Coordinates of C-alpha atoms and ligand atoms in Angstrom, one line a residue:
X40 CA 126.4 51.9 12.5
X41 CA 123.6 54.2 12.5
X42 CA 122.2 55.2 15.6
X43 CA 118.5 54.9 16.2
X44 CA 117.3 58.5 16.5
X45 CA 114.2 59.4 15.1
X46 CA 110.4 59.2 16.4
X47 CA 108.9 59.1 12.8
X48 CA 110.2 58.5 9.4
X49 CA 108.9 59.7 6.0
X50 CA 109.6 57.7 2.8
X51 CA 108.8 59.5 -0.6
X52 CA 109.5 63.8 -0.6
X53 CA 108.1 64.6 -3.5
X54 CA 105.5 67.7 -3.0
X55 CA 103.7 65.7 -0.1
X56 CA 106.4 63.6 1.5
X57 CA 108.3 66.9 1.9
X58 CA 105.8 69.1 3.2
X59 CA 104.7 66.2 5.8
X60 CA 108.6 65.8 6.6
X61 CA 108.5 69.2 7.2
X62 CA 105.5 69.8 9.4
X63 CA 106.5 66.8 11.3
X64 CA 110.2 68.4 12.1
X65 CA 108.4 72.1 13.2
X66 CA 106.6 70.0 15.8
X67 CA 109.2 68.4 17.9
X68 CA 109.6 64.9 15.8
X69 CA 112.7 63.9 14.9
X70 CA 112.1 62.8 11.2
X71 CA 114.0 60.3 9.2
X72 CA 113.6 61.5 5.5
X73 CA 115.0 58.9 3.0
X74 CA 114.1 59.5 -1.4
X75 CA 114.6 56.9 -4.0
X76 CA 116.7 59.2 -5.6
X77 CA 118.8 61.1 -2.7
X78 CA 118.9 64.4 -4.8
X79 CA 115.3 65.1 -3.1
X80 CA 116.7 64.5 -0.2
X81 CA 119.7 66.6 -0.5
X82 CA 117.2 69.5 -1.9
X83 CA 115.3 69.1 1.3
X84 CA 118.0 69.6 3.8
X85 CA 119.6 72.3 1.5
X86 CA 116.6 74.3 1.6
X87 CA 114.6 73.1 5.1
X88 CA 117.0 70.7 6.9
X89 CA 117.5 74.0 9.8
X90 CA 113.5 73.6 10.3
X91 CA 113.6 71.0 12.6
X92 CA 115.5 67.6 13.0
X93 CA 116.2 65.2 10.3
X94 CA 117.9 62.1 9.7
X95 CA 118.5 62.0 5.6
X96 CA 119.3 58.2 4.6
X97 CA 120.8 57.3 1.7
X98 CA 119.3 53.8 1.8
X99 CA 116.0 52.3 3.0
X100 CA 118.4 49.8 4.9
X101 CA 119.8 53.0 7.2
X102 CA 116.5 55.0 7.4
X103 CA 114.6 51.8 9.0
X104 CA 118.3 51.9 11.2
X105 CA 117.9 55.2 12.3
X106 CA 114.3 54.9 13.6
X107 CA 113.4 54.4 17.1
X108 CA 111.1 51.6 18.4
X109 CA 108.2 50.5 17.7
X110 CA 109.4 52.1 13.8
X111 CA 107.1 54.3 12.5
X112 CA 107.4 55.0 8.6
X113 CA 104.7 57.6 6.9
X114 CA 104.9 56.3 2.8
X115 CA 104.6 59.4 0.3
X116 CA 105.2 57.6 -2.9
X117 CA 103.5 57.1 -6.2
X118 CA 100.1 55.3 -5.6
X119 CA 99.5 51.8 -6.8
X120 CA 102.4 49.6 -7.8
X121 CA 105.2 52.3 -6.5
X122 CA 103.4 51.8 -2.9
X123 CA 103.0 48.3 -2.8
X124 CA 106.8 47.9 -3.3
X125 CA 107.9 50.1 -1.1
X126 CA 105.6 48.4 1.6
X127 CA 107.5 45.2 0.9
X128 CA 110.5 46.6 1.1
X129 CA 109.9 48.6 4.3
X130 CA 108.4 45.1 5.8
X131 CA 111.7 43.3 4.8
X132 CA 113.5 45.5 7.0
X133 CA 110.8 45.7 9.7
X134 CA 110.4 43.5 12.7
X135 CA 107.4 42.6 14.8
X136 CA 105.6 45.3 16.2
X137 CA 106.8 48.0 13.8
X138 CA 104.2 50.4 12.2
X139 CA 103.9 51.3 8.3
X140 CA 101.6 54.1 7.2
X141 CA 100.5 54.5 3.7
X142 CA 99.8 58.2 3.7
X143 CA 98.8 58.4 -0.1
X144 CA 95.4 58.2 -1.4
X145 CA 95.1 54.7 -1.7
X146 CA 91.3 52.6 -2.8
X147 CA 90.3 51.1 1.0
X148 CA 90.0 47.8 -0.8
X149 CA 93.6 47.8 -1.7
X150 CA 94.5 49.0 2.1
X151 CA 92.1 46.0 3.9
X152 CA 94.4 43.6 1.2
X153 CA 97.7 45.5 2.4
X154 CA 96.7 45.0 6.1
X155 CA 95.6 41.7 6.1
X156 CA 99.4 40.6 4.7
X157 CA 101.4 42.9 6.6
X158 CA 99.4 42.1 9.6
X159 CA 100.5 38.3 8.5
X160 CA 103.9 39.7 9.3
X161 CA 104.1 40.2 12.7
X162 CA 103.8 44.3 11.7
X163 CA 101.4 47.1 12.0
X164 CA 99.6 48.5 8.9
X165 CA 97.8 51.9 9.0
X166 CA 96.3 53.2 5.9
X167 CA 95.8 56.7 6.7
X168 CA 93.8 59.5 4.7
X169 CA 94.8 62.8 4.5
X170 CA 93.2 65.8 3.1
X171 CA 94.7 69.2 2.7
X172 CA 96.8 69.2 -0.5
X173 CA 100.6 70.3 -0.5
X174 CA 99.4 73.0 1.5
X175 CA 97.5 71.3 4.1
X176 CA 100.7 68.2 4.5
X177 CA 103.1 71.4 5.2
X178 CA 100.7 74.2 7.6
X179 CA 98.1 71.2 9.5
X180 CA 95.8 68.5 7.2
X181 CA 93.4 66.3 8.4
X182 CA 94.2 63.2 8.8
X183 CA 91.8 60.1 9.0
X184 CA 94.1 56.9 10.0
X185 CA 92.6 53.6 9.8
X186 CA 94.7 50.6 11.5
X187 CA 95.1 48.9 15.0
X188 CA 94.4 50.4 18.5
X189 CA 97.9 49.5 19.1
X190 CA 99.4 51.7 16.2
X191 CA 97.5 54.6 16.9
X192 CA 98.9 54.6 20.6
X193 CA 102.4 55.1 18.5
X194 CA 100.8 57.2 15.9
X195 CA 98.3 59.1 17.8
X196 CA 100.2 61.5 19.5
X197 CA 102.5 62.0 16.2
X198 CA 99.8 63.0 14.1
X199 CA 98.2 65.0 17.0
X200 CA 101.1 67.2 16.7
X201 CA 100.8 68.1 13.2
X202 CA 97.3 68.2 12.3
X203 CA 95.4 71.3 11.6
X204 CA 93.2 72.4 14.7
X205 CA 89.3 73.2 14.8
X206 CA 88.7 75.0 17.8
X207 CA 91.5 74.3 20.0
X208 CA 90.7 70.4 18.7
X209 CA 93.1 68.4 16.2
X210 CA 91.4 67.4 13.1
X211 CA 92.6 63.8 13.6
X212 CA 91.1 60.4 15.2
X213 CA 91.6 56.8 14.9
X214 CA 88.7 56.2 12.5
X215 CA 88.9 52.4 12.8
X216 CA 90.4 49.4 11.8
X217 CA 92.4 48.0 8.3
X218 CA 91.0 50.0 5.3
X219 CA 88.0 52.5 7.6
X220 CA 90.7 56.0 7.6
X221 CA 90.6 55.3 3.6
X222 CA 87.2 54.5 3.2
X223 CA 86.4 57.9 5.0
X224 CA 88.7 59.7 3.4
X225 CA 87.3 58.5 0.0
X226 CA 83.5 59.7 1.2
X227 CA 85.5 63.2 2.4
X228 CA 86.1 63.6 -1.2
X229 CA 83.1 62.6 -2.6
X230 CA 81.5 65.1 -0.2
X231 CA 83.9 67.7 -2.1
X232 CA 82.3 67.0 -5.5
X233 CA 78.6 67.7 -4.3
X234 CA 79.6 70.7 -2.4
X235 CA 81.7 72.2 -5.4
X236 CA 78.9 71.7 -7.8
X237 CA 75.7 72.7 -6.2
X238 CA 78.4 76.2 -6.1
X239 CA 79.1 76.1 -9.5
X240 CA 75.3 75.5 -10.0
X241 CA 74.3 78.6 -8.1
X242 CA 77.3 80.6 -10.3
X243 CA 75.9 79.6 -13.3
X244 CA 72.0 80.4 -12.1
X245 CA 74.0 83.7 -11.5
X246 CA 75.6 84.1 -14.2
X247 CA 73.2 82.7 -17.5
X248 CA 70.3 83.2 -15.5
X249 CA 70.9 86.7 -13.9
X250 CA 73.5 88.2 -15.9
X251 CA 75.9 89.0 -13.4
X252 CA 79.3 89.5 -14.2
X253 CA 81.5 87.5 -12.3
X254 CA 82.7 90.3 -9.7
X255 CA 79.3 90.9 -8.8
X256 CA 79.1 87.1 -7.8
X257 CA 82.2 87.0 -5.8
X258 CA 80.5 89.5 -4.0
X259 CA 77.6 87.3 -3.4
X260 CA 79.4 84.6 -2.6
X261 CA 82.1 87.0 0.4
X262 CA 78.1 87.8 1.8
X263 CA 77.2 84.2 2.0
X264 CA 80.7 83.1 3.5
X265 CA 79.9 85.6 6.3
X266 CA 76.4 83.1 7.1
X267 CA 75.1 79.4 7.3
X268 CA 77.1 78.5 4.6
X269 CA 80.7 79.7 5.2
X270 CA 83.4 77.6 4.3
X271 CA 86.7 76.9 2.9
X272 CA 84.9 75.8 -0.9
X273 CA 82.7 79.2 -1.0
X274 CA 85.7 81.8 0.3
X275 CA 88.0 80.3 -2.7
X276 CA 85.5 80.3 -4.7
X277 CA 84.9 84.3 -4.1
X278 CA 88.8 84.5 -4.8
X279 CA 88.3 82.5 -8.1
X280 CA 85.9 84.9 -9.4
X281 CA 87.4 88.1 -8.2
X282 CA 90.1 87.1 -10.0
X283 CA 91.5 88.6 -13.5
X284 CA 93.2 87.1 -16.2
X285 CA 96.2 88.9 -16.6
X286 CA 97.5 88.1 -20.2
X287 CA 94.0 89.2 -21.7
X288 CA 91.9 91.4 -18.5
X289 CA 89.1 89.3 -19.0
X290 CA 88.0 87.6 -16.0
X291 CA 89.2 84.4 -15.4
X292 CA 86.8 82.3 -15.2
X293 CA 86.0 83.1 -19.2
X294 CA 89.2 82.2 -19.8
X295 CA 89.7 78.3 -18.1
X296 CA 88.0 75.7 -20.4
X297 CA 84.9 74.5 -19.0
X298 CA 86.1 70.4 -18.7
X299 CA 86.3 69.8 -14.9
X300 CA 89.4 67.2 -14.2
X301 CA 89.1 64.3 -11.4
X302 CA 91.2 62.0 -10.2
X303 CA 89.1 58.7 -9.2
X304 CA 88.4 59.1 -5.4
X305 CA 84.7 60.5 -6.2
X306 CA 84.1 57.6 -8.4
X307 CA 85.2 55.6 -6.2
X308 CA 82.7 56.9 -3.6
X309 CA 80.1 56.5 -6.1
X310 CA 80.8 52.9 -7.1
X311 CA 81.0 52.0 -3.4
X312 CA 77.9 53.3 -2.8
X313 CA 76.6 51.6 -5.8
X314 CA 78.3 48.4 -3.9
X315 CA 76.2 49.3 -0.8
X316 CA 72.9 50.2 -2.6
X317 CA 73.1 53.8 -1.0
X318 CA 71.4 56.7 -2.8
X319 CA 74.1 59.2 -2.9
X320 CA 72.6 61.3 -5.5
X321 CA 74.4 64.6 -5.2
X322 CA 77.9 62.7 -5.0
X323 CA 76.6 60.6 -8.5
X324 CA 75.1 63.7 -10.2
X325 CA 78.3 66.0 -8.8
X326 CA 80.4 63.0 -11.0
X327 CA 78.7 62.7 -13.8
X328 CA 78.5 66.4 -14.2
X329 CA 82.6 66.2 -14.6
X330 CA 82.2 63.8 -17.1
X331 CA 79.5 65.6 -19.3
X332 CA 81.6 68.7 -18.9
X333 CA 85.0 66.5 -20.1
X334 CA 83.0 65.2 -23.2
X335 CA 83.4 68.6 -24.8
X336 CA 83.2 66.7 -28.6
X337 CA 79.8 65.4 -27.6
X338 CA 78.7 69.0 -26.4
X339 CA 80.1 70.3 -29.1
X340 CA 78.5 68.3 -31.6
X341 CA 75.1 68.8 -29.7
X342 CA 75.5 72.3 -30.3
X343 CA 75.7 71.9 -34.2
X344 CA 73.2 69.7 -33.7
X345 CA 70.8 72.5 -32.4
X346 CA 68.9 70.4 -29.9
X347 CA 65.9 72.6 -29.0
X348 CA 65.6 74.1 -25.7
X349 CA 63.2 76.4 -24.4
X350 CA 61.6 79.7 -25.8
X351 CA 63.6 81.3 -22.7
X352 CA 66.7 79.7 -23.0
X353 CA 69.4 80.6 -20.4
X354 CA 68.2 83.8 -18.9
X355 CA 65.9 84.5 -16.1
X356 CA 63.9 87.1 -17.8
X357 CA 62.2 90.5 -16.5
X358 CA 63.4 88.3 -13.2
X359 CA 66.8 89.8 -14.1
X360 CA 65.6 92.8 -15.3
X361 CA 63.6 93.6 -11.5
X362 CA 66.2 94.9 -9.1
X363 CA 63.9 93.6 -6.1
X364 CA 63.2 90.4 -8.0
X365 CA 66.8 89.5 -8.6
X366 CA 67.6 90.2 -5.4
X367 CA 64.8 87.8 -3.6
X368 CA 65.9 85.2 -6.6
X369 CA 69.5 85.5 -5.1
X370 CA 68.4 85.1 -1.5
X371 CA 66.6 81.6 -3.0
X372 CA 69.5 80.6 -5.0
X373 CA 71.7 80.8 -1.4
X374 CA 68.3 78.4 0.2
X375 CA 68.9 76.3 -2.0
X376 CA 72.6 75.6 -2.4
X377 CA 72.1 75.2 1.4
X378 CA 69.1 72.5 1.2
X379 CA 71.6 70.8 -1.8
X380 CA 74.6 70.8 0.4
X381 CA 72.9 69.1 3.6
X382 CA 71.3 66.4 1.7
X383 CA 74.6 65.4 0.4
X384 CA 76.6 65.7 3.4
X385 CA 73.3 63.6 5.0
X386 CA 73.7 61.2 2.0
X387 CA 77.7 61.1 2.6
X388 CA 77.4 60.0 6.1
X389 CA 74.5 57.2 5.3
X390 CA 77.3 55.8 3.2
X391 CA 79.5 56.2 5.7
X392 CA 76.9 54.1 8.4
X393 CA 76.3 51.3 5.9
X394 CA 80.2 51.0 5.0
X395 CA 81.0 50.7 8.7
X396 CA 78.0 47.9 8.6
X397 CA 79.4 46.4 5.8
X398 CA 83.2 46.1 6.9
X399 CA 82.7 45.9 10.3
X400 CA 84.3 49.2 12.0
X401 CA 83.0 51.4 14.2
X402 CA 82.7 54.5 13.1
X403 CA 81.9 57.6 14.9
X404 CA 80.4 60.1 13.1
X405 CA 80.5 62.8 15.2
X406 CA 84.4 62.9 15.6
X407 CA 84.7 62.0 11.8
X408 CA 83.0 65.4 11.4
X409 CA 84.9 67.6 13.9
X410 CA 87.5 66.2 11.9
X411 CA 86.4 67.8 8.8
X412 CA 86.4 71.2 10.3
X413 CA 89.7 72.1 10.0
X414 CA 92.3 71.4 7.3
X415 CA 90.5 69.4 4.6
X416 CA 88.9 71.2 1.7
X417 CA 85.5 70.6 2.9
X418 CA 86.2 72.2 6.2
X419 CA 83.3 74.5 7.3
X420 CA 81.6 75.8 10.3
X421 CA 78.5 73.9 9.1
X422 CA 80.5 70.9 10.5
X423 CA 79.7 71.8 14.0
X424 CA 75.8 70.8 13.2
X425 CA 76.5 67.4 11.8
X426 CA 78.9 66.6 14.8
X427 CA 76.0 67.9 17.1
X428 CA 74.0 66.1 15.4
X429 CA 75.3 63.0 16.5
X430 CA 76.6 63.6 19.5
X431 CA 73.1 64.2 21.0
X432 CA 73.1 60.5 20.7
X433 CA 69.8 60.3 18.0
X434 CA 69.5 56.9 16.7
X435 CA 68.4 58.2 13.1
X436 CA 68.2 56.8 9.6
X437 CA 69.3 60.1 7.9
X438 CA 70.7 63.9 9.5
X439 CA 67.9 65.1 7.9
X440 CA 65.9 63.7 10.5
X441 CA 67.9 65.6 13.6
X442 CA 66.3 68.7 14.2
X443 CA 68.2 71.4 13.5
X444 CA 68.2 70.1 10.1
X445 CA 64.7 69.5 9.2
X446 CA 64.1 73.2 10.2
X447 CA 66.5 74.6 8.3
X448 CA 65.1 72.7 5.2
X449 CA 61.6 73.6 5.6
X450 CA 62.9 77.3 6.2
X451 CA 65.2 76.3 2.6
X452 CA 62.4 74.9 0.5
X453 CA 59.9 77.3 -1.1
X454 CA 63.0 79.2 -2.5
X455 CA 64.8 75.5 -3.5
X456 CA 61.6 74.5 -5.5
X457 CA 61.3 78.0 -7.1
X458 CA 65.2 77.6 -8.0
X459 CA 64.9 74.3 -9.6
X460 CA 61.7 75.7 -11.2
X461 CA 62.9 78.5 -12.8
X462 CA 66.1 76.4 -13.7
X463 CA 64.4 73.7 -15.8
X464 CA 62.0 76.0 -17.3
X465 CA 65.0 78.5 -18.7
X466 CA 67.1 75.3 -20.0
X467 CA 70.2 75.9 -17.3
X468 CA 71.3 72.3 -15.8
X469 CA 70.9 72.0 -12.1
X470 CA 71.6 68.7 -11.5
X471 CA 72.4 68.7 -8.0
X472 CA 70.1 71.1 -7.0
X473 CA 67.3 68.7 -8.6
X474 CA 68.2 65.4 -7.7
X475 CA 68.7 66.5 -3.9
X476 CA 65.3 67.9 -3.9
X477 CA 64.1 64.7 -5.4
X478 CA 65.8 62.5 -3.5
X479 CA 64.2 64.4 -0.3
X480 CA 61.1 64.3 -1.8
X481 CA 61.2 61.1 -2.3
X482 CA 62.3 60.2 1.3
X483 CA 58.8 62.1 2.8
X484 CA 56.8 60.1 0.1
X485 CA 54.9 57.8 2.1
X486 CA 54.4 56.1 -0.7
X487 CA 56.3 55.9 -4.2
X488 CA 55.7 54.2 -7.8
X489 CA 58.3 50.9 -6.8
X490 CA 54.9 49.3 -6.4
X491 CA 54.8 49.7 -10.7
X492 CA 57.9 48.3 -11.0
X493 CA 57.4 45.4 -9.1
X494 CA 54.7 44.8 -10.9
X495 CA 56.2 45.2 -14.1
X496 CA 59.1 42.9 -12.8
X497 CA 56.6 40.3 -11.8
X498 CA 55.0 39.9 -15.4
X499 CA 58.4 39.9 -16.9
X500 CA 60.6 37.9 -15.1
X501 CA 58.3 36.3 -12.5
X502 CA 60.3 38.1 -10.0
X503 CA 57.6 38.2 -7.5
X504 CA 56.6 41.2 -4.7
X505 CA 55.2 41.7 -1.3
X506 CA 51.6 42.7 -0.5
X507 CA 50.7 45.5 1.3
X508 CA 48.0 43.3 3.7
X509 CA 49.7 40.1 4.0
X510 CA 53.4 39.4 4.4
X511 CA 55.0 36.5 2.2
X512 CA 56.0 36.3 -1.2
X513 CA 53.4 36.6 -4.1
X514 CA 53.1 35.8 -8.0
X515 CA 50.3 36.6 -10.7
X516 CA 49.6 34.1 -13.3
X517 CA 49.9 37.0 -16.1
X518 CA 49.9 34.6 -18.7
X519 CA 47.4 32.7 -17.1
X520 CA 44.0 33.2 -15.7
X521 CA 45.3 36.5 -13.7
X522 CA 45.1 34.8 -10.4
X523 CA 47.7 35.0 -7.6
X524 CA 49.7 31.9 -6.0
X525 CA 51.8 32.3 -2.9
X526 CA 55.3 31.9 -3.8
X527 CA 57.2 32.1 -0.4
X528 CA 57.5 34.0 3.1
Ligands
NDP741 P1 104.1 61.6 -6.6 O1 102.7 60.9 -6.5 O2 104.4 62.5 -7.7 O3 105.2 60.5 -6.4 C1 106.6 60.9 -6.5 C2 107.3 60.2 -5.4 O4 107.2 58.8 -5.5 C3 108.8 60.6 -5.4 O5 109.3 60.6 -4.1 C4 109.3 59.3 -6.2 O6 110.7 59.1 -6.0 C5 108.5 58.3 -5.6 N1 108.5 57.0 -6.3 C6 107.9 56.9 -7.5 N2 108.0 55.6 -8.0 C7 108.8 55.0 -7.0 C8 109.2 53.7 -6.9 N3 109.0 52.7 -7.8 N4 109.9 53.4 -5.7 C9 110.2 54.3 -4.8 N5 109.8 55.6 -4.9 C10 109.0 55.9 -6.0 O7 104.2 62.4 -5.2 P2 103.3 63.4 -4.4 O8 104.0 64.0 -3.3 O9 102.5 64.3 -5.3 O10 102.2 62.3 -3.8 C11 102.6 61.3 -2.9 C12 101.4 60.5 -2.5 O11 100.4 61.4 -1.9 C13 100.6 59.9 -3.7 O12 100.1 58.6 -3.2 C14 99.4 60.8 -3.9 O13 98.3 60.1 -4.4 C15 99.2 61.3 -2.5 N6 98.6 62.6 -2.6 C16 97.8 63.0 -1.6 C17 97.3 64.3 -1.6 C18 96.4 64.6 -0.5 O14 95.9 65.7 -0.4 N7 96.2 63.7 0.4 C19 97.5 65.3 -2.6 C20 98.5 64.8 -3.5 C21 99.0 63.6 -3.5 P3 111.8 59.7 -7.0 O15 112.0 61.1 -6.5 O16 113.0 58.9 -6.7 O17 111.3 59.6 -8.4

């Protein structure tokens, strides 16, 4: 019979479920590792079994035996279908009181639907986000579990001991309950499409606008990583363009096709946030972006197609051509990838309120974004601010209205405006950089054209709108005599 041994137990060793194992077994746990197939398994030991200890199973039957109690299984498998089966399985062999983790990036609807049943079953069910890549699963990700207070007191210090750390501080905490560790995860990523774009908008300002080959922009980018905006997303993105394509010399970023990849989770933020009636602009634009830059027929054919653009097109001009001038433009171009980034983080987080309103969890913000500051590909110093932010216990609608933000936007927004400016009038596409200025815009704007639209949505479709003297419901007789009837409170 197999003896119960270990703490923790990791199903699935692909690239993830291995590195996971792996980090788990450096720290003191004593993993159970069990593969469908037992060759990854066998690999595993081969190459890492003298990292740490590990029970291999050949069967889910003897890994479930060899864990301790309450059982603790992390699932690293294929998501969708692959997952759901092995969470059966696992809860065949499981009794009451045991915990099962889906590790994976899994849709937070799908994880609320897998905890509600398992949860029928006596057991635990923690759907837990984690961030980091291969990399991140084997050195310290961050890790955003969802679940029961009860599971986390198993979990807790388990995940504690393998998370990156931020200043001393593990980038993990219980987030909340059934589907909240996905649901955050899933704005975490949509976060990551804002951020990466509004830097490959300021490349490409660089680049078409200014004429600088892509060394010189690394550069730019190593100076900004030493400020307000140093991160994770901007260092790499330094080492991208430094870098040079060894087949040909050219520098490689002429040499990758221009038709961004994604994998679902920033759609998925967008459609939730769709769900929610939540402006996240920057995460919508950063998402559509992908997709105009995938539809490389379309583009193409709009080329042949010689749609006008203007007199200037692409380039800055004697902007480029003034040393002093190019320099000051750079120093704006920085403002306003700055101004970008802090409306979408701000727009990020209202998603993340009106979730938590929505499905019932309490999230805290603050320790959601010390999470973020180590381990995850958004992880940046500029996390300290939103966490401060909240902490100071503001009751606000938006992080733009804390104030260390608000300053550092009205320091940001003469060079912001003169960015998008110059942008549109040259033809180069800043669609981040302009929405987010809109969208703030449009938050100061006491008043906005809506009151048009109801109007128009009245003589339509009778749909009705409030008055600005009298509260109640109101409709004109368009067709009528132009008079007004109360319709409702
Ligand atoms: P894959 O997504 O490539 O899945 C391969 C693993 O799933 C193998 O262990 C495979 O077993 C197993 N598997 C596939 N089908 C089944 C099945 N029907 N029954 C049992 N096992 C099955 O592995 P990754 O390591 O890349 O990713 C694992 C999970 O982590 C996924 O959910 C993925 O979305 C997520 N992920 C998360 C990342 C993050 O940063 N958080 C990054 C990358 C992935 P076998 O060897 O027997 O075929």
């Amino acid at each position: 019979m197999t003896q119960a041994e270990a703490n923790i137990g990791v199903v699935g060793l692909a690239a993830m479920g291995a590195s996971l194992s792996r980090n788990l077994a450096r720290h003191g746990n004593t993993v159970a590792v069990f593969n469908r197939h037992y060759s990854r398994t066998e690999t595993l030991m081969n190459e890492h079994g003298s990292e740490g200890r590990f029970v291999p199973a050949h069967t889910l039957q003897e890994f479930v035996a060899s864990l301790t109690r309450p059982r603790t299984a992390i699932i690293m498998v294929k998501a969708g279908d692959p997952t759901d089966q092995m969470i059966n399985d696992l809860a065949d062999l499981m009794e009451a009181g045991d915990i099962i983790v889906d590790a994976g990036n899994s849709y937070f609807k799908d994880t609320i639907r897998r905890e509600k049943a398992i949860r029928a079953r006596g057991l635990h069910f923690v759907g837990c986000g984690v961030s980091g890549g291969e990399e991140g699963a084997l050195l310290g990700p961050s890790m955003m579990p969802g679940g029961t207070d009860e599971s986390w007191e198993t979990l807790g210090p388990i995940l504690e001991s393998i998370a990156a750390r931020a200043e001393g501080e593990p980038c993990v905490t219980h987030i909340g309950t059934d589907g909240a560790g996905h649901f955050v995860k899933m704005v975490h990523n949509g976060i990551e499409y804002a951020d990466m774009q509004v830097i490959a908008e300021s490349y490409d300002l660089m680049r078409r606008g200014l004429g600088l080959e892509p060394g010189r922009i690394a550069d730019v980018f190593e100076e900004w990583n030493e400020g307000d905006l140093n991160s994770y997303l901007v260092q790499i993105t330094a080492q991208v363009l430094h870098h040079v394509d060894a087949r040909t010399g050219r520098p490689f970023i002429d040499i990758v096709k221009d038709q961004a990849g994604m994998k679902g989770t920033g759609t998925w933020t967008v459609q939730t946030a769709l769900d929610l009636a939540v402006p996240v602009t920057g995460i919508g634009e950063a998402v559509f972006s992908r997709g105009l830059s995938a539809s490389a027929d379309l583009r193409e054919e709009a080329a042949r197609e010689g749609l006008a653009g203007p007199v200037q097109e692409g380039g800055l001009g004697d902007l480029a051509s003034d040393p002093d001038r190019c320099k000051a433009f750079i120093e704006d171009i920085r403002k306003a990838l700055y101004a970008s980034k802090i409306v979408a983080y701000a727009q990020g987080f209202n998603e993340m309120e009106e979730g938590a309103r929505e499905y019932g969890w309490n999230l805290d913000l603050g320790a959601i974004a010390r999470i973020w500051r180590g381990g995850c590909i958004i992880r940046a110093k500029f996390l300290n601010r939103i966490s401060d932010a909240y902490a100071s216990g503001g009751e606000f609608g938006s992080l733009l209205f804390d104030p260390f933000f608000k300053q550092a936007i009205e320091e940001a927004q003469d060079s912001w405006r003169r960015v998008v400016t110059a942008a549109t009038g040259a033809g180069i596409p800043i669609p981040v950089f302009a929405s987010s200025l809109s969208y703030y815009d449009g938050l100061r704007s006491r008043r906005l054209p809506a009151a048009l639209i109801q109007g128009q949505r009245d003589l339509f479709g009778a749909h009705t709108y409030g008055r600005v003297d009298e509260s109640g419901a109101f409709h004109t007789l368009w067709a009528g005599d132009g008079s007004e009837i109360r319709q409702g409170d």
